[in-house]
Short mmCIF file of C-alpha atoms in Angstrom, two decimals:
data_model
loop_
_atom_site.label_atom_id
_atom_site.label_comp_id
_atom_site.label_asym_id
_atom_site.label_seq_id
_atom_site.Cartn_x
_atom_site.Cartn_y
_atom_site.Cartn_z
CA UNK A 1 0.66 -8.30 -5.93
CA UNK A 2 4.12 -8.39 -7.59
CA UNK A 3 7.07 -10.05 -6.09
CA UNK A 4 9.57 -7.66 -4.27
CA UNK A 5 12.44 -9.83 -4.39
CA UNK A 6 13.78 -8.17 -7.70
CA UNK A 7 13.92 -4.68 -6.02
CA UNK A 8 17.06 -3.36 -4.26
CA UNK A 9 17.53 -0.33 -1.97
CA UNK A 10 20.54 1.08 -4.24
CA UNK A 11 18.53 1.21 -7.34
CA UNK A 12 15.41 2.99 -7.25
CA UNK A 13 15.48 6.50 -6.07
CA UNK A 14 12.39 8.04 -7.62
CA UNK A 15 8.92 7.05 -6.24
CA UNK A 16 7.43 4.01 -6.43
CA UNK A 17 3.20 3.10 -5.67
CA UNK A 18 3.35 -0.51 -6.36
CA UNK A 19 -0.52 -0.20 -5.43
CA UNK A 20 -1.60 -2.58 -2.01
CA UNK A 21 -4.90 -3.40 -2.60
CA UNK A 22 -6.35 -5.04 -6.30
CA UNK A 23 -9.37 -2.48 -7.51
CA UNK A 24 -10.92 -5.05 -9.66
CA UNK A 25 -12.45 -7.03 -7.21
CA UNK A 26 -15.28 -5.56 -5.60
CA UNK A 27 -13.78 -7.26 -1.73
CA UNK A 28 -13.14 -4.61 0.47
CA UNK A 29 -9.27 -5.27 1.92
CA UNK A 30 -9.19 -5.02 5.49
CA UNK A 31 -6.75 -2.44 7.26
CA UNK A 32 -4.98 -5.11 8.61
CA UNK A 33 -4.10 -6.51 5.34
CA UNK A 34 -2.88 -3.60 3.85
CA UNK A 35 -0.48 -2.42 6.61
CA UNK A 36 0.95 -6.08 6.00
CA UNK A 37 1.24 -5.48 2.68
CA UNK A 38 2.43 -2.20 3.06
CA UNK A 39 4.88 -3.74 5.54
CA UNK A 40 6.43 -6.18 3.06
CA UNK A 41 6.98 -3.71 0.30
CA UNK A 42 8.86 -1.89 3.08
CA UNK A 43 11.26 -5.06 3.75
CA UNK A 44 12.51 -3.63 0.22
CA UNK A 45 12.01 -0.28 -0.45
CA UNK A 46 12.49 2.88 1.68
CA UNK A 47 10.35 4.49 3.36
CA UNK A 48 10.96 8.14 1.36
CA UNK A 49 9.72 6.28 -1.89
CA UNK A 50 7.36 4.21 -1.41
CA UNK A 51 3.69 5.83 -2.73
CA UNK A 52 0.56 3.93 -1.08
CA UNK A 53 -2.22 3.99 -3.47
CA UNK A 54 -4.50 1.48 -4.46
CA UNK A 55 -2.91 -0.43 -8.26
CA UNK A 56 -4.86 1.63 -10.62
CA UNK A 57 -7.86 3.61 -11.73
CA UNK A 58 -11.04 2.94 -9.30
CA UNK A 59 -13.89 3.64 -12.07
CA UNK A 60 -14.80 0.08 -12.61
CA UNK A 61 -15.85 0.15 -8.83
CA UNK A 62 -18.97 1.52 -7.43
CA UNK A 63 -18.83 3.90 -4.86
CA UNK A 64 -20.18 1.45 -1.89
CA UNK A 65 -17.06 -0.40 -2.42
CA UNK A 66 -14.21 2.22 -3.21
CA UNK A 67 -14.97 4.69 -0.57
CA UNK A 68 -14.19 1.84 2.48
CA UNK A 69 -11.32 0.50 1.03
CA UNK A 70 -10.05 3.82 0.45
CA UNK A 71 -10.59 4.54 4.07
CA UNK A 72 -8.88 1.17 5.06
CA UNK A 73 -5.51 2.13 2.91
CA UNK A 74 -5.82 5.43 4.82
CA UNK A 75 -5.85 3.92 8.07
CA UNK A 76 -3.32 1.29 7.27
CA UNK A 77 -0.99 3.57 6.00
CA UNK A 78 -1.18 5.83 9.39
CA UNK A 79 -0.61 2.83 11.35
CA UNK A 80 2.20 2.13 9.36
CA UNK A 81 3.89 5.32 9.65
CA UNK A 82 3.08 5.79 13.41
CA UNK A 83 4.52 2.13 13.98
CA UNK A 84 7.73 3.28 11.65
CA UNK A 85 7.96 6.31 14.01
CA UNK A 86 7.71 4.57 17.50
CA UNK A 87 10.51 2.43 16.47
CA UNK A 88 12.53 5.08 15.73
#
């Protein structure tokens, strides 16, 4: 995963999916570790442009291993957003 530490609040203002999980290893991310990850590019960016998708094209993985760790970004990015809106 890239370093955050070169992004600023004031400068991006498009979109951004800096991807939270590596697709070319077949190990399955836990939901845990992508809400953290999630988490940390949110220490950064704001919360109206940051994308959550895995880092790129998912055709060098079989099925058995895309479809869980497509569920796990899934559920880590609605625990994200309903811990976001409980601290609101």
């Amino acid at each position: 995963m890239i370093s955050f530490s070169q992004f600023s609040r004031r400068e991006l203002s498009a979109g951004i999916g800096p991807g939270v999980y590596d697709i070319h290893t077949p190990r399955i991310p836990s939901t845990e570790e992508i809400a953290d990850r999630i988490n940390k590019m949110l220490a950064v960016l704001d919360t109206n442009i940051l994308w959550v998708n895995p880092d790129c094209g998912l055709k060098t993985r079989k099925y058995t291993e895309v479809k869980p760790a497509l569920q796990d970004m899934v559920s880590a990015a609605k625990a994200v957003r309903t811990q976001l809106s409980s601290a609101k």
